[in-house]
PDB file of C-alpha atoms and ligand atoms in Angstrom:
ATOM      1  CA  UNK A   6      -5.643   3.929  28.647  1.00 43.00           C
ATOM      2  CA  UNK A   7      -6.633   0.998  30.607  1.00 46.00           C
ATOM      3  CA  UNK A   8      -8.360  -2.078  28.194  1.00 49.00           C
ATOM      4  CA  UNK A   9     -10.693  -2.804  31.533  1.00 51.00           C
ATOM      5  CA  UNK A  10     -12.925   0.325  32.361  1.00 56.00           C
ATOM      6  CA  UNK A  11     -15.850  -1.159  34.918  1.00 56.00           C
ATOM      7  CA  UNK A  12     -19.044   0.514  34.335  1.00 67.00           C
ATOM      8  CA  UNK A  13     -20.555   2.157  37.669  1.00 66.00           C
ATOM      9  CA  UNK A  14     -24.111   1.814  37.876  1.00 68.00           C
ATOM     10  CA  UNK A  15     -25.548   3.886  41.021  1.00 69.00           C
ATOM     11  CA  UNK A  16     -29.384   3.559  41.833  1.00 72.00           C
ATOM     12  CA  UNK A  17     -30.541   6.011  39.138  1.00 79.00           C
ATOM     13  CA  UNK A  18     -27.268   7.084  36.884  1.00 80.00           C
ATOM     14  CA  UNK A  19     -24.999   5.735  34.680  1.00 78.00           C
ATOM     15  CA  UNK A  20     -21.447   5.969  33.503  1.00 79.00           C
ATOM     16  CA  UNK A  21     -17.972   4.436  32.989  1.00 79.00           C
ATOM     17  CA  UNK A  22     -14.668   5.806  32.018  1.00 82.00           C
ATOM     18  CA  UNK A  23     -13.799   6.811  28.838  1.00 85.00           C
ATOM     19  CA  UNK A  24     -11.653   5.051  26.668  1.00 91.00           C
ATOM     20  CA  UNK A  25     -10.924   4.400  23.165  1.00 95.00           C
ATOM     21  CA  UNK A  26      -9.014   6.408  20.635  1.00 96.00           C
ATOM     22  CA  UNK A  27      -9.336   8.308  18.029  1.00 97.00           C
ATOM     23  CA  UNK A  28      -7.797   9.050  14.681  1.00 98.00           C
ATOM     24  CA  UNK A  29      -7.911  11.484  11.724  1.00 97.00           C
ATOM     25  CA  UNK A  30      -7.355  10.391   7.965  1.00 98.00           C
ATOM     26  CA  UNK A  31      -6.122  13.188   6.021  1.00 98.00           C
ATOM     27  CA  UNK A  32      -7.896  12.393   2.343  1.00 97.00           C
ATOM     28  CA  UNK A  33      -5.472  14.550   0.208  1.00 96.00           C
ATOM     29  CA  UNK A  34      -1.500  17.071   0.462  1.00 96.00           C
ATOM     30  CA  UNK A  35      -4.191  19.848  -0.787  1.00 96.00           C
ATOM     31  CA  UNK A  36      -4.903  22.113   2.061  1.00 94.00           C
ATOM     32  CA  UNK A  37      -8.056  23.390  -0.459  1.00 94.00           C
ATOM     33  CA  UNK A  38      -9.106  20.263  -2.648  1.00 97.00           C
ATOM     34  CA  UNK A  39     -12.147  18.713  -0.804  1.00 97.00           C
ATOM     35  CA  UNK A  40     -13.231  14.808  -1.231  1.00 98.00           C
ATOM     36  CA  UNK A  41     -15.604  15.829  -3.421  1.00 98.00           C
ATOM     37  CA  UNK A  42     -12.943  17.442  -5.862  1.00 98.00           C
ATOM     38  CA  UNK A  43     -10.820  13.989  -6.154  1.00 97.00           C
ATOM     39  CA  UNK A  44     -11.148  11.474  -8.443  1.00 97.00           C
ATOM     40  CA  UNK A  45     -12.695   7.701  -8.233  1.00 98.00           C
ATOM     41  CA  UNK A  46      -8.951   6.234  -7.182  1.00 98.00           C
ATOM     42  CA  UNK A  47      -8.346   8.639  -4.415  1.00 97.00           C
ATOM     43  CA  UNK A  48     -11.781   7.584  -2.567  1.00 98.00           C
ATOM     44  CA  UNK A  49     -11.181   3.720  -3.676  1.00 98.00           C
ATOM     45  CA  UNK A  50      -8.002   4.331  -2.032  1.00 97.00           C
ATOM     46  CA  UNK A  51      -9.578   6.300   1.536  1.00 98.00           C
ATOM     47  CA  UNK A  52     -11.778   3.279   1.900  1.00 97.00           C
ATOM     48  CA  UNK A  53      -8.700   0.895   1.476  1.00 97.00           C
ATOM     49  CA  UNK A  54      -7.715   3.058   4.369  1.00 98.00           C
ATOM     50  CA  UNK A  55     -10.531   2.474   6.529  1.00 98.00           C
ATOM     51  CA  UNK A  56     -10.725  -1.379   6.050  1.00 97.00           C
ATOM     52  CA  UNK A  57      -7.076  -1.097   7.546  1.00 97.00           C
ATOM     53  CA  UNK A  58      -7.866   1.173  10.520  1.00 98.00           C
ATOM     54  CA  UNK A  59     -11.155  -0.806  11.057  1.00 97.00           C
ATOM     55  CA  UNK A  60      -9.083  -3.631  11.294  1.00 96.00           C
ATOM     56  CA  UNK A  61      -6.343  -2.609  13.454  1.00 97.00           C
ATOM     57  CA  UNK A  62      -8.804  -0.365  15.514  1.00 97.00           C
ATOM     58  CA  UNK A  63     -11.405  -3.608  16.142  1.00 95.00           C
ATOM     59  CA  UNK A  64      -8.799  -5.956  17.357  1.00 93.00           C
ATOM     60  CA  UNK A  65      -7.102  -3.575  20.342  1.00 94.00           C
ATOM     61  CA  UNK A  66      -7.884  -4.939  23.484  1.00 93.00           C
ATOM     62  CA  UNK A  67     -11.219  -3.697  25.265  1.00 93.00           C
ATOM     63  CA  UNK A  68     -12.387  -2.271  21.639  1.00 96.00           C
ATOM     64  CA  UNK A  69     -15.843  -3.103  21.108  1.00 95.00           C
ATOM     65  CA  UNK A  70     -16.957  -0.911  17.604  1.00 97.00           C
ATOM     66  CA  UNK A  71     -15.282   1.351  15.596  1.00 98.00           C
ATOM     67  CA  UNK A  72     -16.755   4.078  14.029  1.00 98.00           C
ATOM     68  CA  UNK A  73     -15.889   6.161  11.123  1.00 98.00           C
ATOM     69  CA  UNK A  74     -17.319   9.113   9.658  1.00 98.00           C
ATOM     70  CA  UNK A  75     -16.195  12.165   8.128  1.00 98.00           C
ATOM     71  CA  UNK A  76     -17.817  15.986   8.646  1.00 97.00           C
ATOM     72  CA  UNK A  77     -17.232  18.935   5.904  1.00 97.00           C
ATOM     73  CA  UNK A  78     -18.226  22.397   5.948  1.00 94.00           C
ATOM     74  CA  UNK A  79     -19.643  24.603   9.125  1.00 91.00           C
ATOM     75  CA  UNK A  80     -22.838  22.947   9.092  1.00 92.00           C
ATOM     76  CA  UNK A  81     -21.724  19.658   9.359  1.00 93.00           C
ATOM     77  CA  UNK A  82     -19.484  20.201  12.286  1.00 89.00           C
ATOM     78  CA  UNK A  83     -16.135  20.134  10.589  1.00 89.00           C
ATOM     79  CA  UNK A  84     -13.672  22.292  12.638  1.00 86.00           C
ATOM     80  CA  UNK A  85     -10.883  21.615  10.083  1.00 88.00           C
ATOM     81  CA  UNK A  86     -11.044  23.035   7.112  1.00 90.00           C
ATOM     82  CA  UNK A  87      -8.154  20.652   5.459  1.00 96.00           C
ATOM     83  CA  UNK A  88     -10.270  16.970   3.947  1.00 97.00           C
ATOM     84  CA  UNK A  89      -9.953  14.655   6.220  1.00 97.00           C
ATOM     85  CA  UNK A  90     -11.943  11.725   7.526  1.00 98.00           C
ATOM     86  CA  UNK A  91     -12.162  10.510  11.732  1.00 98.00           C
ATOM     87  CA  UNK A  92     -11.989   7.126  13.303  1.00 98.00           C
ATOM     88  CA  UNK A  93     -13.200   6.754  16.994  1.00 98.00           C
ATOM     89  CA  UNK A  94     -12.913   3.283  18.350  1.00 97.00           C
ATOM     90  CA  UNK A  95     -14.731   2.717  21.633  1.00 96.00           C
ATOM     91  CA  UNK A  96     -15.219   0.312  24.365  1.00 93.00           C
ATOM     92  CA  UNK A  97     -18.725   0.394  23.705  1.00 92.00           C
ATOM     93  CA  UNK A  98     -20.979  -0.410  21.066  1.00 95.00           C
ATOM     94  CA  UNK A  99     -22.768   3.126  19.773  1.00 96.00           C
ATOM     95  CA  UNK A 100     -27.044   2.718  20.583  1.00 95.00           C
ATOM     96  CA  UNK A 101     -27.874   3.559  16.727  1.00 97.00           C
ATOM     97  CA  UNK A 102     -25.627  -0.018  16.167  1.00 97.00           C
ATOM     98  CA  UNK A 103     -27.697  -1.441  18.254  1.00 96.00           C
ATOM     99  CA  UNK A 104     -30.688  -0.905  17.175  1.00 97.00           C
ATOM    100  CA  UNK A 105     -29.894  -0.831  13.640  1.00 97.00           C
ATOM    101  CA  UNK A 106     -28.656  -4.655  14.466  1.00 97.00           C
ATOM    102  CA  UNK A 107     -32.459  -5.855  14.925  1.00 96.00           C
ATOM    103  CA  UNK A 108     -32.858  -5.740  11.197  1.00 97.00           C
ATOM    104  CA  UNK A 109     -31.312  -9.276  11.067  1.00 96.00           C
ATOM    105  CA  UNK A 110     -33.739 -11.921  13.106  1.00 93.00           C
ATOM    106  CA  UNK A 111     -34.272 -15.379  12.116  1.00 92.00           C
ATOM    107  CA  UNK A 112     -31.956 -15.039   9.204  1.00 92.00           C
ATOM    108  CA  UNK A 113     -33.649 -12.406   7.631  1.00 97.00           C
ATOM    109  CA  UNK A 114     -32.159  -9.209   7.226  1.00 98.00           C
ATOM    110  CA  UNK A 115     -34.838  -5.817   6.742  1.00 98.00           C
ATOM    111  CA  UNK A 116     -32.089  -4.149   4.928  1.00 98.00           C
ATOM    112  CA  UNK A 117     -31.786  -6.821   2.133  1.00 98.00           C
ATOM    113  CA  UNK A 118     -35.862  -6.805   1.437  1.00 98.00           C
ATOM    114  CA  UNK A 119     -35.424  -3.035   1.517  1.00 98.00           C
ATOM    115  CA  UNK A 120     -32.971  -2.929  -0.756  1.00 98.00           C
ATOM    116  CA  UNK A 121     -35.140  -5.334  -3.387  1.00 97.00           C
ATOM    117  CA  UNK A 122     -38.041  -2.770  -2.807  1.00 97.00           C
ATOM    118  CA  UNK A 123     -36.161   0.773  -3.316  1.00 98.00           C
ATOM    119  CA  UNK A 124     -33.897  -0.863  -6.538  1.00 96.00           C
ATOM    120  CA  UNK A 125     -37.771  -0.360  -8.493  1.00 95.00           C
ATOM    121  CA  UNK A 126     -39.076   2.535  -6.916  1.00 96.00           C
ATOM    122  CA  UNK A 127     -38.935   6.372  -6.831  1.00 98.00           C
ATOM    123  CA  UNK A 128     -36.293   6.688  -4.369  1.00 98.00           C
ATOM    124  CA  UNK A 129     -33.598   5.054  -6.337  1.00 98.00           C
ATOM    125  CA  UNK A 130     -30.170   7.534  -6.507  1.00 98.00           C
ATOM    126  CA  UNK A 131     -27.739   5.195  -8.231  1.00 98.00           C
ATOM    127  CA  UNK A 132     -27.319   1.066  -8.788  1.00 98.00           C
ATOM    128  CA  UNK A 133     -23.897  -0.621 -10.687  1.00 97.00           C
ATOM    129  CA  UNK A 134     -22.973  -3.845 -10.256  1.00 98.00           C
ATOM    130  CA  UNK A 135     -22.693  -4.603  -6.432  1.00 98.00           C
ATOM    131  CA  UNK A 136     -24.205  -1.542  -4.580  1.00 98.00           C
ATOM    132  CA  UNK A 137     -26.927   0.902  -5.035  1.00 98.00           C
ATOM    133  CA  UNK A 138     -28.024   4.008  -3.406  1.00 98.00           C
ATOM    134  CA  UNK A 139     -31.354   5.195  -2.382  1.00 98.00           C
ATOM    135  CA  UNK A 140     -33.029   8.140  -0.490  1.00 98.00           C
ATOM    136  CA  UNK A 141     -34.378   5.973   2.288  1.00 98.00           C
ATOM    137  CA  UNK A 142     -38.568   6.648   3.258  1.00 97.00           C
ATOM    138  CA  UNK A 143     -39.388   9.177   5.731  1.00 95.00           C
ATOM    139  CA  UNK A 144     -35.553  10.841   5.658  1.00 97.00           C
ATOM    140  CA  UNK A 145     -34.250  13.006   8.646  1.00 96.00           C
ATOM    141  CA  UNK A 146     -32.174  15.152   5.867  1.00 97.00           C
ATOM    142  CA  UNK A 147     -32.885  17.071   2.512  1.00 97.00           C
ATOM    143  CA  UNK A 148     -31.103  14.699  -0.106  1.00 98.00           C
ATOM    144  CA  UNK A 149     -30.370  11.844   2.359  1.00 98.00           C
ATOM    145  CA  UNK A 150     -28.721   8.944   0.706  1.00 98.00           C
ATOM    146  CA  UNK A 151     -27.945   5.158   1.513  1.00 98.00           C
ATOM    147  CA  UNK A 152     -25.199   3.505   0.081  1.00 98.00           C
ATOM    148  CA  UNK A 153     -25.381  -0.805   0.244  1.00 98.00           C
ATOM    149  CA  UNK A 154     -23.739  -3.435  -1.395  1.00 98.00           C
ATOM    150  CA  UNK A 155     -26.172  -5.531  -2.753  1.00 98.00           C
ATOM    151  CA  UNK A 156     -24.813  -8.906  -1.301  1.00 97.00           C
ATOM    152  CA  UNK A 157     -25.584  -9.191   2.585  1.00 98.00           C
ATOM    153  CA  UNK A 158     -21.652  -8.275   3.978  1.00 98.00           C
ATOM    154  CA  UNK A 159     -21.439  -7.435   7.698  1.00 97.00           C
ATOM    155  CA  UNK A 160     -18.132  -5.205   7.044  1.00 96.00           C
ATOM    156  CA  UNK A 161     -16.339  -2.963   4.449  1.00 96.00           C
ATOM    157  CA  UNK A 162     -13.477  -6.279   4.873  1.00 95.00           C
ATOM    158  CA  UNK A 163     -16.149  -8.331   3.606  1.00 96.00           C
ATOM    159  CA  UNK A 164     -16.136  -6.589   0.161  1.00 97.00           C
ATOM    160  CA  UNK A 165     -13.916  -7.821  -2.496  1.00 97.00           C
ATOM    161  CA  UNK A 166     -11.838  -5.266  -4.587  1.00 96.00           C
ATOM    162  CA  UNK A 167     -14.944  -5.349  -7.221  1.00 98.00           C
ATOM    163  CA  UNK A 168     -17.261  -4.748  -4.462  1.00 98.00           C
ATOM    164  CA  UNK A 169     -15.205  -2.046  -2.565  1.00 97.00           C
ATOM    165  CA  UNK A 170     -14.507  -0.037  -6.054  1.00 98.00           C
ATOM    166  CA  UNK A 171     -18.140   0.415  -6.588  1.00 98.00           C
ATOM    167  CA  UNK A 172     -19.263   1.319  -3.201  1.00 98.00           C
ATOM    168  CA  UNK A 173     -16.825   3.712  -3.372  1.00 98.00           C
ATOM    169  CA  UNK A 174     -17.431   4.685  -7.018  1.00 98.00           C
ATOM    170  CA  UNK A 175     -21.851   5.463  -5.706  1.00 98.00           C
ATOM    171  CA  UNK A 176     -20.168   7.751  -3.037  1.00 98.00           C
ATOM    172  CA  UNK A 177     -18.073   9.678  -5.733  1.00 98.00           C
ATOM    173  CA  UNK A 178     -21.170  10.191  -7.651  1.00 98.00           C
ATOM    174  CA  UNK A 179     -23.075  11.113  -4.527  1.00 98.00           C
ATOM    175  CA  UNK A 180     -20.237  13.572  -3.867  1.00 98.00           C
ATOM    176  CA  UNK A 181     -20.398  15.488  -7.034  1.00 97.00           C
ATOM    177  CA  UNK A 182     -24.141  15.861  -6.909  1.00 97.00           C
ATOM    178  CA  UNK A 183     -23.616  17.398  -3.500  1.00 97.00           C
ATOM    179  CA  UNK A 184     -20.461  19.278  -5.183  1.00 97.00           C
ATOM    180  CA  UNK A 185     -23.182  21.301  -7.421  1.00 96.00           C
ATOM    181  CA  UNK A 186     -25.050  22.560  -4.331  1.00 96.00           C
ATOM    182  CA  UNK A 187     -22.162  23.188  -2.180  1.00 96.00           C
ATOM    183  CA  UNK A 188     -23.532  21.829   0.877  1.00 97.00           C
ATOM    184  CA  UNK A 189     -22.119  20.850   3.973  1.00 97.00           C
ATOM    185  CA  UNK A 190     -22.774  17.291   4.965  1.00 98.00           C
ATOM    186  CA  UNK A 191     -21.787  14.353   7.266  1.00 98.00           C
ATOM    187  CA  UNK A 192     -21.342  10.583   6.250  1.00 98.00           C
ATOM    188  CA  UNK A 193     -20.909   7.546   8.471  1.00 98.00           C
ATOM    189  CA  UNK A 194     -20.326   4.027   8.304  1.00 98.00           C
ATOM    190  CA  UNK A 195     -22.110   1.445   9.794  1.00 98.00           C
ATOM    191  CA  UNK A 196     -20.832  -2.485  10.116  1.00 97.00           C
ATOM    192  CA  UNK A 197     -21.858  -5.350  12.028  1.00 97.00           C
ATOM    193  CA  UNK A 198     -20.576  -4.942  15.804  1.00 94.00           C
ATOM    194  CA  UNK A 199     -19.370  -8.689  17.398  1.00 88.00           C
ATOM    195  CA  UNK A 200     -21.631 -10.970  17.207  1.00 87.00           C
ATOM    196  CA  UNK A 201     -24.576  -9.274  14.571  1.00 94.00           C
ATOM    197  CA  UNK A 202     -25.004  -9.396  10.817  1.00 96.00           C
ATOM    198  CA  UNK A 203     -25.854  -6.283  10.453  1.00 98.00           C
ATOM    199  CA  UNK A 204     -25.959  -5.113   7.050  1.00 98.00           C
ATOM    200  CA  UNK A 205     -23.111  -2.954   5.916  1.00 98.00           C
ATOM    201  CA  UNK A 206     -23.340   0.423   4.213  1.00 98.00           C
ATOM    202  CA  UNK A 207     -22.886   4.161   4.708  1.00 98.00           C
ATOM    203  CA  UNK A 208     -25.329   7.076   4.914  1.00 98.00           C
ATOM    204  CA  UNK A 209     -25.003  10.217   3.795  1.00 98.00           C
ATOM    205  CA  UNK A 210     -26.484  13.317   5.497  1.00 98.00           C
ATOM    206  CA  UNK A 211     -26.665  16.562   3.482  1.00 98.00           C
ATOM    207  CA  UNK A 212     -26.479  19.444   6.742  1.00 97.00           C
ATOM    208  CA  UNK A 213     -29.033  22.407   4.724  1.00 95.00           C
ATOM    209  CA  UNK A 214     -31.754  22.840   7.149  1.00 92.00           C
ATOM    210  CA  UNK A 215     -30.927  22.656  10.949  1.00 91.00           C
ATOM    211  CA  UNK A 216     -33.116  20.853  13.348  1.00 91.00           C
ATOM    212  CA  UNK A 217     -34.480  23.371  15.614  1.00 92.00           C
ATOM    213  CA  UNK A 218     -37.868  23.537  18.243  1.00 95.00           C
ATOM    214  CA  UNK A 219     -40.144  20.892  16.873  1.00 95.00           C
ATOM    215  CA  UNK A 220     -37.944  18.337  15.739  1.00 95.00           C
ATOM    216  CA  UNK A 221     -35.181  18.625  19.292  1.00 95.00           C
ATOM    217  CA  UNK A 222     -39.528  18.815  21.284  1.00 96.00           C
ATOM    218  CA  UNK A 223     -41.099  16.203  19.175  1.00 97.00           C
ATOM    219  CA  UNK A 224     -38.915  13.751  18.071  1.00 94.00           C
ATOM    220  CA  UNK A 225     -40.351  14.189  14.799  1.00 95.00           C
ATOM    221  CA  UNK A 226     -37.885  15.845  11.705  1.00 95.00           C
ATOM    222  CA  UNK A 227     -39.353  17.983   9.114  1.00 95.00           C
ATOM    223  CA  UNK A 228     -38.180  17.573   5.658  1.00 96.00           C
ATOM    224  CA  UNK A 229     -38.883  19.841   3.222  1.00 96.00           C
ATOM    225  CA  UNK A 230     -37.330  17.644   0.377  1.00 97.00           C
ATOM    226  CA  UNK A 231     -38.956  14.045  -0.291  1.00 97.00           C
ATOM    227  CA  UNK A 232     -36.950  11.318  -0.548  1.00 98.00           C
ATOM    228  CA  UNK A 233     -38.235  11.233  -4.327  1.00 98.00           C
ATOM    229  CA  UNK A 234     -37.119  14.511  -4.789  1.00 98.00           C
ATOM    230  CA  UNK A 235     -33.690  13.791  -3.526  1.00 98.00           C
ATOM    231  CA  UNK A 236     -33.344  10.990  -5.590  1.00 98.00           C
ATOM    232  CA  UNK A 237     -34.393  12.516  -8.844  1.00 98.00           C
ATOM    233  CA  UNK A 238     -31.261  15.410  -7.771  1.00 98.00           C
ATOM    234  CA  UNK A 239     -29.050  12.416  -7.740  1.00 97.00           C
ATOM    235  CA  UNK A 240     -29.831  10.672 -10.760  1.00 96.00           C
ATOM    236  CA  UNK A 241     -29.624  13.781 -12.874  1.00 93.00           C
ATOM    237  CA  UNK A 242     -25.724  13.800 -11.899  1.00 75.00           C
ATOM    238  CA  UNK A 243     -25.655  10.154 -13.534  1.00 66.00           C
TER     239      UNK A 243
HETATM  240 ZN1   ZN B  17     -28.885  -7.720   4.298  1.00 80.03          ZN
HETATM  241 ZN1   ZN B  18     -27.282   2.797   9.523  1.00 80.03          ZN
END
């Protein structure tokens, strides 16, 4: 791997070379127990593992963002059938970062006055002390969910132990709701890359119905389950 890929920009394409790396986190010994069957420690413990790969990962040399995320079942893309998680760091920062990193101009952060808005409404999943999950308006996904802290933290490292125990404790709820339907699904963090404040926090993509013609034509996603709906699913499981 060489730190110092240049980027070769011709009159009308784009690319560079790839580099990066990437890693699997194996959640659990079990070759059958799935995240969603362990307990609260184990997935306070997975995201004490992902603060230290994040950390090791983001200060490589010619590592721009780190991204982790983890797949499970067929529809979500998993081609292992053993739990595990995956961490790809890149020499790039990924476009959705980007553009997610808007939401923070002139000191104010979108996320935050979303946050305030969806803790009263209809779309709230789950709230404890520090975070709180919501189906976010217009979702791409039947039973989408959001996962914040509450504070404005750019990074899972920003999180104290109290913090990090009950983002991790929404996600174990989230988990068993999803348990009940036996869905695949896909989950992703998303931090602040150098230099944005980006709110921190994970979303959660239930993989029922596939996009197909109209949405891969359009641009535009059908969901067949409201974010309301979604949330009510949740919050029966709490
Ligand atoms: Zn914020
Ligand atoms: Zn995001």
């Amino acid at each position: 791997m060489d730190a110092k890929q240049p980027l070769h920009s011709g009159s009308l394409l784009v690319s560079s070379a790839a580099y990066g790396s990437h890693e699997i986190i194996v959640e659990t010994p079990s070759r059958t127990r799935q995240l969603w069957d362990l307990g609260l420690p184990a997935v306070i413990e997975l995201f004490g593992v992902y603060m230290q790969r994040i950390n090791a990962l983001a200060s490589a040399p010619g590592i721009r963002y780190v991204s982790v995320f983890k797949n499970h079942g067929g529809s979500g893309g998993a081609s292992l059938a053993h739990s595990h998680s995956q961490v790809i760091a890149t020499g790039f920062i990924p476009p959705i970062i980007k553009e997610e990193s808007i939401s923070v101009r002139n000191g104010i952060c979108r996320y935050c006055m979303v946050i305030e808005a969806e803790r009263k409404g209809a779309r709230l999943c789950f709230e404890n002390r520090s975070a709180v999950a919501f189906s976010p308006y217009a979702s791409r996904f039947n039973y989408e969910l959001w996962i914040f802290p509450k504070r404005h933290a750019t990074a899972l490292s920003d999180l104290s132990r109290a913090e990090l125990r009950d983002f991790a404790e929404i996600l174990h709820r989230s988990l068993r709701r999803l348990k009940s339907i036996g869905v695949s699904y896909n989950y992703f963090l998303h931090c602040a890359s150098s230099g944005s404040k980006l709110h921190f926090h994970l979303e959660l993509a239930p993989r029922i119905a596939a996009w197909a013609g109209f949405e891969l034509g359009s641009g535009v996603t059908i969901n067949t389950v409201s974010p309301e709906a979604a949330a009510g699913f949740y919050r029966q499981g709490a």
